[in-house]
Amino acid sequence: MITSRGCPFNCCFCSVHLHMGRGFRAHSAQYVLDHIQYVVDKYKVKNIFFEDDNLTFDVERFEAICDGIIERKIKVGWETPNGVRADRLNMNLLKKMKRSGVKSVFVGVESGDQQILDRVVCKSLDLKKVVEFAKNAQEVGIKTGAFYIIGFPGETKQHMRRTVDFALEMKRKYDVGMHLFAATPSYGTRLYEECKAKGYLPADLTWNSFAQARQAKGMPMITTEEFTPADVKEIAAQALAEYKRLHLIN
C-alpha cells in the first residue's frame, strides 16, 4: 500500500531531495542526459524508468531532458512508474515527450475528491488539470496510469467512493489505468503520528503489520469514527471489480 508520493531516496541519478523541509536540488539536464547516453551506449539499455516524482517539478529542466534525448538521437524508451504531477504536462510537452521515446506516464492523483485533496491530503492539485492531462495524453497516444489512495483520517465512505468514481471515469473516458491503494501509516510519518495520537491504529500493532497491510490481499490498518478497515477493503474490492470489467470492454 502507498502512504504518499514522497521519494524514498530511490530517485537514481535524476535528482537529490532535501528532506529537511520542502527543498529540492536537481542534477542538471546535461548530467542526466550523459548518464542516459552512457547506459544506452555501453549496456545497450532499451528502456529506462525515471523513479522520481519530482521529474516534472522544474518544467524547463524536464523539457531540456526531452530535447536532449531528441537532439542526441538517443534510441531509448522511458517511463515514470513512480508518478509525476499531471498539471505540469501540457499538450506541447506531451508531444515532445512522445518524440523523445516515452512509453507510459503515471501521475499521482491521490484523491478524486477535490475537498479531500485540499483539506486532508493537502496537495495543490486541480482535478480539472488531471482530466485535461488525460485527454491530451490519449490524443497524443501515450499510455497513462494514475495512483489513488483511500482510507485517510478525515475521509468518509462517501469521499472514498468519489475517488473511485473519478478513477473509473478516467478509465472509461481516457483509458487511464487505475492503481488504487489504502492509506498505510508507515512508521515515522505524519500520518502515523496522527493515527497513533487519535487511537486509529490496532492495539497489537507490530512491524509485521505494516508488511501485511501493503500486500494486495492485506487488510488496511486505520479505523476512524467514519470507517473501518473492512469498509475500505470492500470499497476497493468493488472498485477493482468494475475496473476489470471496463478493462475487458476497452
mmCIF file of C-alpha atoms in Angstrom:
data_model
loop_
_atom_site.group_PDB
_atom_site.id
_atom_site.type_symbol
_atom_site.label_atom_id
_atom_site.label_comp_id
_atom_site.label_asym_id
_atom_site.label_seq_id
_atom_site.Cartn_x
_atom_site.Cartn_y
_atom_site.Cartn_z
ATOM 1 C CA MET A 1 0.000 0.000 0.000
ATOM 2 C CA ILE A 2 1.102 3.572 -0.597
ATOM 3 C CA THR A 3 1.176 6.250 2.041
ATOM 4 C CA SER A 4 2.411 9.180 -0.029
ATOM 5 C CA ARG A 5 4.106 10.138 -3.267
ATOM 6 C CA GLY A 6 7.244 11.161 -1.400
ATOM 7 C CA CYS A 7 10.599 9.979 -2.735
ATOM 8 C CA PRO A 8 12.146 7.132 -0.649
ATOM 9 C CA PHE A 9 15.659 8.071 -1.837
ATOM 10 C CA ASN A 10 15.399 5.793 -4.866
ATOM 11 C CA CYS A 11 15.445 8.527 -7.499
ATOM 12 C CA CYS A 12 18.638 7.278 -9.183
ATOM 13 C CA PHE A 13 20.658 9.929 -10.977
ATOM 14 C CA CYS A 14 17.822 12.311 -11.732
ATOM 15 C CA SER A 15 17.737 14.424 -8.595
ATOM 16 C CA VAL A 16 18.667 14.678 -4.953
ATOM 17 C CA HIS A 17 15.952 15.580 -2.470
ATOM 18 C CA LEU A 18 16.481 17.677 0.629
ATOM 19 C CA HIS A 19 14.119 16.151 3.156
ATOM 20 C CA MET A 20 14.579 18.907 5.723
ATOM 21 C CA GLY A 21 11.547 20.957 4.705
ATOM 22 C CA ARG A 22 10.418 21.243 1.100
ATOM 23 C CA GLY A 23 13.770 21.785 -0.585
ATOM 24 C CA PHE A 24 14.644 20.194 -3.891
ATOM 25 C CA ARG A 25 18.046 20.071 -5.578
ATOM 26 C CA ALA A 26 18.303 18.515 -9.014
ATOM 27 C CA HIS A 27 21.168 17.350 -11.169
ATOM 28 C CA SER A 28 21.439 19.329 -14.384
ATOM 29 C CA ALA A 29 19.726 18.167 -17.563
ATOM 30 C CA GLN A 30 23.189 17.686 -19.064
ATOM 31 C CA TYR A 31 24.190 15.365 -16.209
ATOM 32 C CA VAL A 32 21.032 13.270 -16.620
ATOM 33 C CA LEU A 33 21.465 13.092 -20.388
ATOM 34 C CA ASP A 34 25.085 11.997 -20.071
ATOM 35 C CA HIS A 35 24.022 9.120 -17.807
ATOM 36 C CA ILE A 36 21.271 8.069 -20.196
ATOM 37 C CA GLN A 37 23.721 8.197 -23.090
ATOM 38 C CA TYR A 38 26.218 6.104 -21.135
ATOM 39 C CA VAL A 39 23.875 3.231 -20.222
ATOM 40 C CA VAL A 40 22.396 3.142 -23.716
ATOM 41 C CA ASP A 41 25.775 3.117 -25.469
ATOM 42 C CA LYS A 42 27.681 0.857 -23.069
ATOM 43 C CA TYR A 43 24.984 -1.547 -21.868
ATOM 44 C CA LYS A 44 22.522 -1.356 -24.775
ATOM 45 C CA VAL A 45 19.697 -0.363 -22.431
ATOM 46 C CA LYS A 46 16.404 -0.160 -24.301
ATOM 47 C CA ASN A 47 14.114 1.256 -21.625
ATOM 48 C CA ILE A 48 14.654 3.346 -18.504
ATOM 49 C CA PHE A 49 12.490 4.331 -15.526
ATOM 50 C CA PHE A 50 12.556 7.804 -14.029
ATOM 51 C CA GLU A 51 11.663 6.808 -10.469
ATOM 52 C CA ASP A 52 11.420 10.418 -9.366
ATOM 53 C CA ASP A 53 8.125 12.091 -8.530
ATOM 54 C CA ASN A 54 9.802 15.493 -8.940
ATOM 55 C CA LEU A 55 10.873 14.829 -12.534
ATOM 56 C CA THR A 56 8.437 17.446 -13.866
ATOM 57 C CA PHE A 57 8.736 19.832 -10.912
ATOM 58 C CA ASP A 58 11.095 22.080 -12.876
ATOM 59 C CA VAL A 59 9.378 22.084 -16.267
ATOM 60 C CA GLU A 60 12.232 23.908 -18.014
ATOM 61 C CA ARG A 61 14.753 21.297 -16.855
ATOM 62 C CA PHE A 62 12.443 18.417 -17.753
ATOM 63 C CA GLU A 63 11.863 19.853 -21.215
ATOM 64 C CA ALA A 64 15.639 20.183 -21.654
ATOM 65 C CA ILE A 65 15.980 16.467 -20.883
ATOM 66 C CA CYS A 66 13.381 15.620 -23.535
ATOM 67 C CA ASP A 67 15.047 17.982 -26.026
ATOM 68 C CA GLY A 68 18.439 16.417 -25.316
ATOM 69 C CA ILE A 69 17.201 12.885 -25.961
ATOM 70 C CA ILE A 70 15.739 14.048 -29.279
ATOM 71 C CA GLU A 71 18.767 16.117 -30.329
ATOM 72 C CA ARG A 72 21.266 13.402 -29.413
ATOM 73 C CA LYS A 73 19.072 10.853 -31.199
ATOM 74 C CA ILE A 74 19.203 8.523 -28.207
ATOM 75 C CA LYS A 75 17.108 5.489 -29.031
ATOM 76 C CA VAL A 76 15.558 4.626 -25.692
ATOM 77 C CA GLY A 77 12.106 4.207 -24.268
ATOM 78 C CA TRP A 78 11.309 5.734 -20.897
ATOM 79 C CA GLU A 79 8.562 5.706 -18.277
ATOM 80 C CA THR A 80 7.601 7.372 -14.993
ATOM 81 C CA PRO A 81 6.384 4.459 -12.807
ATOM 82 C CA ASN A 82 6.725 6.421 -9.559
ATOM 83 C CA GLY A 83 4.221 9.053 -10.655
ATOM 84 C CA VAL A 84 4.662 12.716 -11.629
ATOM 85 C CA ARG A 85 2.437 15.787 -11.467
ATOM 86 C CA ALA A 86 -0.270 15.835 -14.120
ATOM 87 C CA ASP A 87 -0.676 19.603 -14.012
ATOM 88 C CA ARG A 88 2.854 20.163 -15.360
ATOM 89 C CA LEU A 89 2.207 18.336 -18.615
ATOM 90 C CA ASN A 90 0.513 20.423 -21.308
ATOM 91 C CA MET A 91 -0.150 19.315 -24.882
ATOM 92 C CA ASN A 92 3.088 20.704 -26.335
ATOM 93 C CA LEU A 93 5.197 18.999 -23.684
ATOM 94 C CA LEU A 94 3.354 15.701 -24.106
ATOM 95 C CA LYS A 95 4.085 15.789 -27.840
ATOM 96 C CA LYS A 96 7.759 16.387 -27.100
ATOM 97 C CA MET A 97 7.758 13.534 -24.588
ATOM 98 C CA LYS A 98 6.286 11.268 -27.249
ATOM 99 C CA ARG A 99 9.033 12.201 -29.720
ATOM 100 C CA SER A 100 11.701 11.545 -27.091
ATOM 101 C CA GLY A 101 10.520 7.981 -26.532
ATOM 102 C CA VAL A 102 8.079 7.990 -23.613
ATOM 103 C CA LYS A 103 6.188 4.704 -23.300
ATOM 104 C CA SER A 104 3.925 5.452 -20.359
ATOM 105 C CA VAL A 105 3.260 8.221 -17.866
ATOM 106 C CA PHE A 106 1.970 7.591 -14.366
ATOM 107 C CA VAL A 107 0.643 10.505 -12.328
ATOM 108 C CA GLY A 108 -0.107 10.927 -8.636
ATOM 109 C CA VAL A 109 -3.716 11.984 -8.132
ATOM 110 C CA GLU A 110 -4.275 10.547 -4.623
ATOM 111 C CA SER A 111 -7.929 11.594 -4.197
ATOM 112 C CA GLY A 112 -10.711 12.081 -6.705
ATOM 113 C CA ASP A 113 -12.493 14.389 -4.271
ATOM 114 C CA GLN A 114 -11.242 17.970 -4.524
ATOM 115 C CA GLN A 115 -12.181 18.721 -0.921
ATOM 116 C CA ILE A 116 -10.084 15.815 0.369
ATOM 117 C CA LEU A 117 -7.177 16.823 -1.836
ATOM 118 C CA ASP A 118 -7.287 20.350 -0.458
ATOM 119 C CA ARG A 119 -8.110 19.706 3.194
ATOM 120 C CA VAL A 120 -6.785 16.233 4.050
ATOM 121 C CA VAL A 121 -4.047 15.327 1.563
ATOM 122 C CA CYS A 122 -3.017 18.999 1.301
ATOM 123 C CA LYS A 123 -1.976 18.575 -2.309
ATOM 124 C CA SER A 124 -2.228 21.647 -4.515
ATOM 125 C CA LEU A 125 -3.726 19.877 -7.490
ATOM 126 C CA ASP A 126 -6.796 20.842 -9.515
ATOM 127 C CA LEU A 127 -8.606 17.699 -10.669
ATOM 128 C CA LYS A 128 -9.649 19.549 -13.828
ATOM 129 C CA LYS A 129 -5.952 19.625 -14.766
ATOM 130 C CA VAL A 130 -5.781 15.851 -14.326
ATOM 131 C CA VAL A 131 -8.687 15.418 -16.731
ATOM 132 C CA GLU A 132 -7.027 17.777 -19.207
ATOM 133 C CA PHE A 133 -3.783 15.811 -18.994
ATOM 134 C CA ALA A 134 -5.579 12.501 -19.567
ATOM 135 C CA LYS A 135 -7.453 13.829 -22.579
ATOM 136 C CA ASN A 136 -4.303 15.278 -24.157
ATOM 137 C CA ALA A 137 -2.198 12.185 -23.459
ATOM 138 C CA GLN A 138 -4.802 9.972 -25.092
ATOM 139 C CA GLU A 139 -4.830 12.240 -28.141
ATOM 140 C CA VAL A 140 -1.028 12.137 -28.396
ATOM 141 C CA GLY A 141 -1.013 8.355 -27.946
ATOM 142 C CA ILE A 142 0.707 7.980 -24.588
ATOM 143 C CA LYS A 143 -0.283 5.176 -22.230
ATOM 144 C CA THR A 144 -1.261 6.543 -18.804
ATOM 145 C CA GLY A 145 -1.909 5.387 -15.272
ATOM 146 C CA ALA A 146 -2.840 7.146 -12.051
ATOM 147 C CA PHE A 147 -2.315 6.459 -8.340
ATOM 148 C CA TYR A 148 -5.194 6.865 -5.900
ATOM 149 C CA ILE A 149 -5.375 6.427 -2.130
ATOM 150 C CA ILE A 150 -8.429 5.896 0.058
ATOM 151 C CA GLY A 151 -8.828 5.491 3.809
ATOM 152 C CA PHE A 152 -7.268 8.704 5.110
ATOM 153 C CA PRO A 153 -8.332 10.048 8.515
ATOM 154 C CA GLY A 154 -10.814 12.800 7.707
ATOM 155 C CA GLU A 155 -12.428 10.853 4.873
ATOM 156 C CA THR A 156 -15.856 9.278 4.889
ATOM 157 C CA LYS A 157 -17.013 6.309 2.834
ATOM 158 C CA GLN A 158 -18.722 8.802 0.537
ATOM 159 C CA HIS A 159 -15.418 10.588 -0.062
ATOM 160 C CA MET A 160 -13.748 7.276 -0.908
ATOM 161 C CA ARG A 161 -16.486 6.398 -3.382
ATOM 162 C CA ARG A 162 -15.973 9.758 -5.082
ATOM 163 C CA THR A 163 -12.323 8.871 -5.588
ATOM 164 C CA VAL A 164 -13.347 5.523 -7.026
ATOM 165 C CA ASP A 165 -15.928 7.167 -9.298
ATOM 166 C CA PHE A 166 -13.304 9.624 -10.549
ATOM 167 C CA ALA A 167 -10.784 6.845 -11.201
ATOM 168 C CA LEU A 168 -13.312 4.721 -13.084
ATOM 169 C CA GLU A 169 -14.455 7.689 -15.149
ATOM 170 C CA MET A 170 -10.833 8.375 -16.088
ATOM 171 C CA LYS A 171 -10.550 4.760 -17.239
ATOM 172 C CA ARG A 172 -13.860 4.869 -19.058
ATOM 173 C CA LYS A 173 -13.214 8.104 -20.973
ATOM 174 C CA TYR A 174 -9.425 8.230 -21.383
ATOM 175 C CA ASP A 175 -8.215 4.683 -20.638
ATOM 176 C CA VAL A 176 -6.159 5.810 -17.627
ATOM 177 C CA GLY A 177 -5.033 2.822 -15.585
ATOM 178 C CA MET A 178 -6.342 2.804 -12.010
ATOM 179 C CA HIS A 179 -3.859 1.961 -9.243
ATOM 180 C CA LEU A 180 -5.824 2.119 -6.007
ATOM 181 C CA PHE A 181 -4.238 1.785 -2.570
ATOM 182 C CA ALA A 182 -5.286 2.066 1.052
ATOM 183 C CA ALA A 183 -3.578 4.676 3.200
ATOM 184 C CA THR A 184 -0.949 2.941 5.321
ATOM 185 C CA PRO A 185 0.648 4.919 8.187
ATOM 186 C CA SER A 186 4.291 3.965 7.781
ATOM 187 C CA TYR A 187 6.259 4.344 10.981
ATOM 188 C CA GLY A 188 7.757 7.806 11.393
ATOM 189 C CA THR A 189 5.398 9.608 9.010
ATOM 190 C CA ARG A 190 2.995 12.404 9.903
ATOM 191 C CA LEU A 191 0.124 10.043 9.096
ATOM 192 C CA TYR A 192 1.446 7.524 11.610
ATOM 193 C CA GLU A 193 1.757 10.158 14.339
ATOM 194 C CA GLU A 194 -1.779 11.401 13.714
ATOM 195 C CA CYS A 195 -3.261 7.912 13.731
ATOM 196 C CA LYS A 196 -1.359 6.969 16.879
ATOM 197 C CA ALA A 197 -2.431 10.122 18.715
ATOM 198 C CA LYS A 198 -6.105 9.613 17.825
ATOM 199 C CA GLY A 199 -6.161 5.888 18.535
ATOM 200 C CA TYR A 200 -6.805 4.875 14.932
ATOM 201 C CA LEU A 201 -4.293 2.009 14.888
ATOM 202 C CA PRO A 202 -4.625 -1.578 16.184
ATOM 203 C CA ALA A 203 -3.526 -2.067 19.785
ATOM 204 C CA ASP A 204 -1.429 -5.106 18.833
ATOM 205 C CA LEU A 205 0.470 -3.272 16.091
ATOM 206 C CA THR A 206 3.793 -4.903 15.114
ATOM 207 C CA TRP A 207 6.403 -4.301 12.415
ATOM 208 C CA ASN A 208 4.881 -7.224 10.508
ATOM 209 C CA SER A 209 1.532 -5.429 10.481
ATOM 210 C CA PHE A 210 2.898 -2.857 8.037
ATOM 211 C CA ALA A 211 4.198 -5.546 5.675
ATOM 212 C CA GLN A 212 0.879 -7.389 5.723
ATOM 213 C CA ALA A 213 -1.109 -4.200 5.113
ATOM 214 C CA ARG A 214 0.911 -3.446 1.984
ATOM 215 C CA GLN A 215 0.155 -6.826 0.427
ATOM 216 C CA ALA A 216 -2.556 -6.955 -2.217
ATOM 217 C CA LYS A 217 -4.708 -9.220 -0.049
ATOM 218 C CA GLY A 218 -3.818 -7.492 3.202
ATOM 219 C CA MET A 219 -6.236 -5.593 5.427
ATOM 220 C CA PRO A 220 -5.961 -1.792 5.822
ATOM 221 C CA MET A 221 -4.887 -0.649 9.278
ATOM 222 C CA ILE A 222 -6.768 2.568 10.011
ATOM 223 C CA THR A 223 -10.055 2.699 11.921
ATOM 224 C CA THR A 224 -11.802 6.048 12.463
ATOM 225 C CA GLU A 225 -15.222 7.209 13.562
ATOM 226 C CA GLU A 226 -16.234 7.168 9.885
ATOM 227 C CA PHE A 227 -14.926 3.817 8.617
ATOM 228 C CA THR A 228 -13.292 0.508 9.454
ATOM 229 C CA PRO A 229 -10.543 -1.367 7.593
ATOM 230 C CA ALA A 230 -13.246 -3.719 6.297
ATOM 231 C CA ASP A 231 -15.131 -0.751 4.817
ATOM 232 C CA VAL A 232 -12.039 0.402 2.928
ATOM 233 C CA LYS A 233 -11.350 -3.138 1.737
ATOM 234 C CA GLU A 234 -14.912 -3.527 0.467
ATOM 235 C CA ILE A 235 -14.889 -0.225 -1.431
ATOM 236 C CA ALA A 236 -11.540 -1.128 -3.012
ATOM 237 C CA ALA A 237 -12.786 -4.599 -3.992
ATOM 238 C CA GLN A 238 -15.894 -3.178 -5.643
ATOM 239 C CA ALA A 239 -13.772 -0.637 -7.499
ATOM 240 C CA LEU A 240 -11.396 -3.319 -8.750
ATOM 241 C CA ALA A 241 -14.262 -5.493 -9.991
ATOM 242 C CA GLU A 242 -15.718 -2.597 -12.005
ATOM 243 C CA TYR A 243 -12.266 -1.635 -13.277
ATOM 244 C CA LYS A 244 -11.650 -5.161 -14.548
ATOM 245 C CA ARG A 245 -14.982 -5.045 -16.364
ATOM 246 C CA LEU A 246 -14.062 -1.746 -18.025
ATOM 247 C CA HIS A 247 -10.631 -3.090 -18.912
ATOM 248 C CA LEU A 248 -12.195 -6.027 -20.742
ATOM 249 C CA ILE A 249 -14.527 -3.697 -22.630
ATOM 250 C CA ASN A 250 -11.681 -1.409 -23.711
#
